[in-house]
Short mmCIF file of C-alpha atoms in Angstrom, two decimals:
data_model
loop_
_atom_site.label_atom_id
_atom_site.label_comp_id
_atom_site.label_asym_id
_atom_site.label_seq_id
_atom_site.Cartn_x
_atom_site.Cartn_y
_atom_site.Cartn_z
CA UNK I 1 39.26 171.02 -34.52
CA UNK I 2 38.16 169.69 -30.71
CA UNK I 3 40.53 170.30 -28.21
CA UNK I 4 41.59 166.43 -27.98
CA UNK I 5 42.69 166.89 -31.87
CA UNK I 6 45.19 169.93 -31.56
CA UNK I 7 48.48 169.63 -31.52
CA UNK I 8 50.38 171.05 -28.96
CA UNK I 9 53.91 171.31 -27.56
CA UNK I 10 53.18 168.66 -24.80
CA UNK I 11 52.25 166.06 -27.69
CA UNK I 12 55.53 167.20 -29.33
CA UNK I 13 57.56 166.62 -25.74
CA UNK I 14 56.03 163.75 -24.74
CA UNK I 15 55.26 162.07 -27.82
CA UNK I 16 58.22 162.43 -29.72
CA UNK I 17 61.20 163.73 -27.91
CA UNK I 18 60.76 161.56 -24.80
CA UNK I 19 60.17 158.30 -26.44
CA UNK I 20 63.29 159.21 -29.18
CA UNK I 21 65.55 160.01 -25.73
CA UNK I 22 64.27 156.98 -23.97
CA UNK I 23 65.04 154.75 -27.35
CA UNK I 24 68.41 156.49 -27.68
CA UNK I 25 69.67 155.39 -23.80
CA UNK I 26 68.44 152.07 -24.41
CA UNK I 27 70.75 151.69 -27.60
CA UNK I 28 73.57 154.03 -26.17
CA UNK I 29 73.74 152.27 -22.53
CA UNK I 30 74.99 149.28 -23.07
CA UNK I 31 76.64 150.49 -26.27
CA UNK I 32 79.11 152.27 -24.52
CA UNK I 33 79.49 151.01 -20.86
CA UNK I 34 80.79 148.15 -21.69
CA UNK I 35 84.31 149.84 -22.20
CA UNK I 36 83.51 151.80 -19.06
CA UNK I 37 82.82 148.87 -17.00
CA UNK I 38 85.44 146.48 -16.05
CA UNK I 39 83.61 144.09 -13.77
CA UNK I 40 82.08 141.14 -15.08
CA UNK I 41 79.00 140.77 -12.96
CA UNK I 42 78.32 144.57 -13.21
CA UNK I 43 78.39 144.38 -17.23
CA UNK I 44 76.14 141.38 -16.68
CA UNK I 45 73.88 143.25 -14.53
CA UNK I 46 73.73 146.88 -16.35
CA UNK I 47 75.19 146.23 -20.11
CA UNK I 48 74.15 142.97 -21.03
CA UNK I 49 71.26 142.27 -18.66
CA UNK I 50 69.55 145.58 -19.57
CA UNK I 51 67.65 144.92 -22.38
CA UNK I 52 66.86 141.38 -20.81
CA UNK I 53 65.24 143.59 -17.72
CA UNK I 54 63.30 146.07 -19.53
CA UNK I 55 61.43 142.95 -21.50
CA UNK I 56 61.33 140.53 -19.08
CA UNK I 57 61.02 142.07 -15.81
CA UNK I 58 60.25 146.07 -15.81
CA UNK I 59 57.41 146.35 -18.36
CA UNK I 60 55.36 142.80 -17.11
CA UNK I 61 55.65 144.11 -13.49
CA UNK I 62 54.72 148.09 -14.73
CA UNK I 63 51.74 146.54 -16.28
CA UNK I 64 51.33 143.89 -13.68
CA UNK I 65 51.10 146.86 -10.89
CA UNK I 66 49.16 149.67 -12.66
CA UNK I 67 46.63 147.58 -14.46
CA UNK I 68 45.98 143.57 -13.08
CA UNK I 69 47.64 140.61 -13.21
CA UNK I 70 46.35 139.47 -17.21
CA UNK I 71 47.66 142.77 -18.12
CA UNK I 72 50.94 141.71 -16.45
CA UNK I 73 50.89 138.57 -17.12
CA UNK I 74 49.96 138.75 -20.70
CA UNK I 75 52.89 141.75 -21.63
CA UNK I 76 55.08 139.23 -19.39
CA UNK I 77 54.14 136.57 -22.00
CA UNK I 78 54.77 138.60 -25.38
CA UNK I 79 57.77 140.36 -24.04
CA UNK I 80 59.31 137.29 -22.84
CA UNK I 81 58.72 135.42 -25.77
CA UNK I 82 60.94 138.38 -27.89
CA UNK I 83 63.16 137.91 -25.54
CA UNK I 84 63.26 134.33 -25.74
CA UNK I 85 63.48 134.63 -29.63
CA UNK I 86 66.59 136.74 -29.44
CA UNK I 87 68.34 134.57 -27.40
CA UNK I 88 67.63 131.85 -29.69
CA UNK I 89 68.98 133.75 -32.10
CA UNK I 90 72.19 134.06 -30.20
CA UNK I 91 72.31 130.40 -29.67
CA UNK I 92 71.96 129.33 -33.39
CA UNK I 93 75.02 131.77 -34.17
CA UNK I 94 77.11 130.03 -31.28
CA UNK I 95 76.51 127.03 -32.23
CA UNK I 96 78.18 127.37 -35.38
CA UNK I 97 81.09 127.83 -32.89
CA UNK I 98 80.00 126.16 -30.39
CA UNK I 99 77.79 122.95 -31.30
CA UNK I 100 76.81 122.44 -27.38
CA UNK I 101 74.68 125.68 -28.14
CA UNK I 102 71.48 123.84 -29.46
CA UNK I 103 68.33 127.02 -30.28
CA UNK I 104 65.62 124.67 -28.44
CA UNK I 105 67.15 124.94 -25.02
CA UNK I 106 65.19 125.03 -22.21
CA UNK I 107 66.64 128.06 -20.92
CA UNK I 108 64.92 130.32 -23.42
CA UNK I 109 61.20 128.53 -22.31
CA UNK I 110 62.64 130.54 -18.51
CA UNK I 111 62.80 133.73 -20.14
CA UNK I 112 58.66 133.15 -21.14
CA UNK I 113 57.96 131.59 -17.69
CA UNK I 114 60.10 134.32 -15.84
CA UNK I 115 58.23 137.20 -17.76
CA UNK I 116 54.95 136.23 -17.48
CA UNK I 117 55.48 135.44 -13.73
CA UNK I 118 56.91 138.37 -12.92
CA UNK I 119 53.75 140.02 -14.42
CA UNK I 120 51.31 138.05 -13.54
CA UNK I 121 52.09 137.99 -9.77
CA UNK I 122 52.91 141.77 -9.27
CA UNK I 123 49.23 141.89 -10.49
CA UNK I 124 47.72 139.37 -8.16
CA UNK I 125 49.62 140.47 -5.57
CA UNK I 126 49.26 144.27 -5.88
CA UNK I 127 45.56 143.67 -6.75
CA UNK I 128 44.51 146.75 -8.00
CA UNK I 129 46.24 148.93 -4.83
CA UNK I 130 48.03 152.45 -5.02
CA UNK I 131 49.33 151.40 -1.76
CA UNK I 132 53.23 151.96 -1.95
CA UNK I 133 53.95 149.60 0.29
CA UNK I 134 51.78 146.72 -1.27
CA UNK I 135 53.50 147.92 -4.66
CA UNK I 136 56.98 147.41 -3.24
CA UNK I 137 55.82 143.87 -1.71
CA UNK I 138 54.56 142.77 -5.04
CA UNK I 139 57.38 144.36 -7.09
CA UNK I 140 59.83 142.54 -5.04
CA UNK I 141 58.07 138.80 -4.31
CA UNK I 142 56.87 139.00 -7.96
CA UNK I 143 60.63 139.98 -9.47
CA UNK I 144 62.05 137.04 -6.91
CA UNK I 145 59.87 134.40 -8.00
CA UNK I 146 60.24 134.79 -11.60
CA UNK I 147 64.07 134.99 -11.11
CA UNK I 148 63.90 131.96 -9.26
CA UNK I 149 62.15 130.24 -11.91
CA UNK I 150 64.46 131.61 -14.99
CA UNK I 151 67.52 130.37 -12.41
CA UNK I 152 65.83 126.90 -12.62
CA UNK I 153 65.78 126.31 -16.05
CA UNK I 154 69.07 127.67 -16.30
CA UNK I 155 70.60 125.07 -13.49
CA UNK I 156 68.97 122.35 -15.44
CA UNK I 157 70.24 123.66 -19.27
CA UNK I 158 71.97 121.00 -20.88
CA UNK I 159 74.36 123.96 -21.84
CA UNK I 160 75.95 123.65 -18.20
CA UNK I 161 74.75 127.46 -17.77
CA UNK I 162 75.16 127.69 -14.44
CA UNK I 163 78.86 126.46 -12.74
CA UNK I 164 78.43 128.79 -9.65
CA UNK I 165 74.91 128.74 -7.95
CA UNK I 166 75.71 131.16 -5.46
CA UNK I 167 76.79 133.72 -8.21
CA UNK I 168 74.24 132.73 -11.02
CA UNK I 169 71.70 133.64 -7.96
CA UNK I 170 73.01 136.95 -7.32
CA UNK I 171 73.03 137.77 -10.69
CA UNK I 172 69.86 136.49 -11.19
CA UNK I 173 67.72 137.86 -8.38
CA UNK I 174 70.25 141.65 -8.03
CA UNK I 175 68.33 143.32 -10.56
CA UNK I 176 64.90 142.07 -9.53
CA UNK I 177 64.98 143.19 -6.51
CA UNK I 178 66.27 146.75 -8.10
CA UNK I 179 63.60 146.56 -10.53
CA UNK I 180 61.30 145.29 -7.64
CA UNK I 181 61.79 148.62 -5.58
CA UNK I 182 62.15 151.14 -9.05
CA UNK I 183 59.36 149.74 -10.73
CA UNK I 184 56.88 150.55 -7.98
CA UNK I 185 58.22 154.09 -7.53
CA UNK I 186 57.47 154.95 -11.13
CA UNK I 187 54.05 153.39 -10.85
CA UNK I 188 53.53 155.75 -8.14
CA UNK I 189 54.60 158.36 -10.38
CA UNK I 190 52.82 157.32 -12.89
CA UNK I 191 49.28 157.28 -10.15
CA UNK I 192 50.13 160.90 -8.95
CA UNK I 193 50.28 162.16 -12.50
CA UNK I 194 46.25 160.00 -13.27
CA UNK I 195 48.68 158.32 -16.06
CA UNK I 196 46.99 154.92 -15.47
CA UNK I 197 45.16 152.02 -18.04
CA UNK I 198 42.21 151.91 -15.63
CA UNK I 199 40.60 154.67 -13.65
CA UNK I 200 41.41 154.41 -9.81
CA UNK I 201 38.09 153.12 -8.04
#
């Protein structure tokens, strides 16, 4: 066997433990916060909305920074659309309840738009740079802009989403900018470590 074919404990760590601890906080997080968490607009933003950042705004702008903007763009476009299908999902069980809830609103075409934004901008805007600052810059312009968009189609839902602008915004744009500022951080951590999809020039 080559080198690149044993097995070691580093394949073991990293390619089994992590990813099974990483899965597990993802399930347990917003499993059990939501009993620990009282607020409204912080289950929003850490229970409920974390799942919706990981797809639609963390991995598109990871990609977006580290690789180029069709590598952002295009993991924007996939991730949002699974996104986008689970909400439907959600909306075809409400509106057994709820027959205002219609699957085909235009609110799940944001999550898609918002995604692949958010990707594709943190790429064109980073262009290729290990700059932390431009990082942090694109990060933060790219998570705004897609939140404004995915606030847009949620203003003009038929579903009457949005009743408060003012709070709909912060809850929209609070964990972009978060993601906007952690998301370059780890793709720094990801340069010093030569974890990267493309070799630095």
């Amino acid at each position: 066997m080559t080198d690149g074919e044993k097995w070691g404990l580093g394949d073991i760590l990293y390619g089994v433990i992590a990813p099974c601890i990483v899965a597990a906080l993802i399930i347990i997080f917003p499993a059990y916060l939501k009993s620990i968490i009282a607020d409204p607009t912080l289950q929003a933003i850490f229970v409920d909305g974390l799942g919706e950042a990981i797809l639609i705004i963390a991995v598109p702008m990871l990609f977006g920074l580290l690789w180029n903007r069709w590598a952002g763009g295009a993991a924007g476009f996939l991730l949002g659309s699974i996104y986008a299908l689970y909400i439907n999902d959600m909306y075809v069980q409400y509106s057994t309840m709820y027959p205002e809830y219609q699957p085909n609103d235009i609110s799940t075409l944001g999550y898609v738009v918002c995604a692949m934004l958010t990707g594709y901008l943190a790429g064109a805007l980073n262009k290729g740079s290990f700059s932390f600052k431009r990082m942090i810059v694109a990060g933060l312009a790219s998570g705004i802009i897609g939140g404004f968009f995915l606030l847009w189609t949620q203003i003009i839902s038929p579903l009457g989403m949005v009743t408060d602008i003012a709070y709909a915004l912060f809850i929209t744009l609070l964990p972009r900018i978060i993601y906007g500022i952690i998301i370059p951080v780890i793709s720094k951590v990801f340069i010093w470590y030569n974890v990267l999809p493309r070799r630095p020039t």
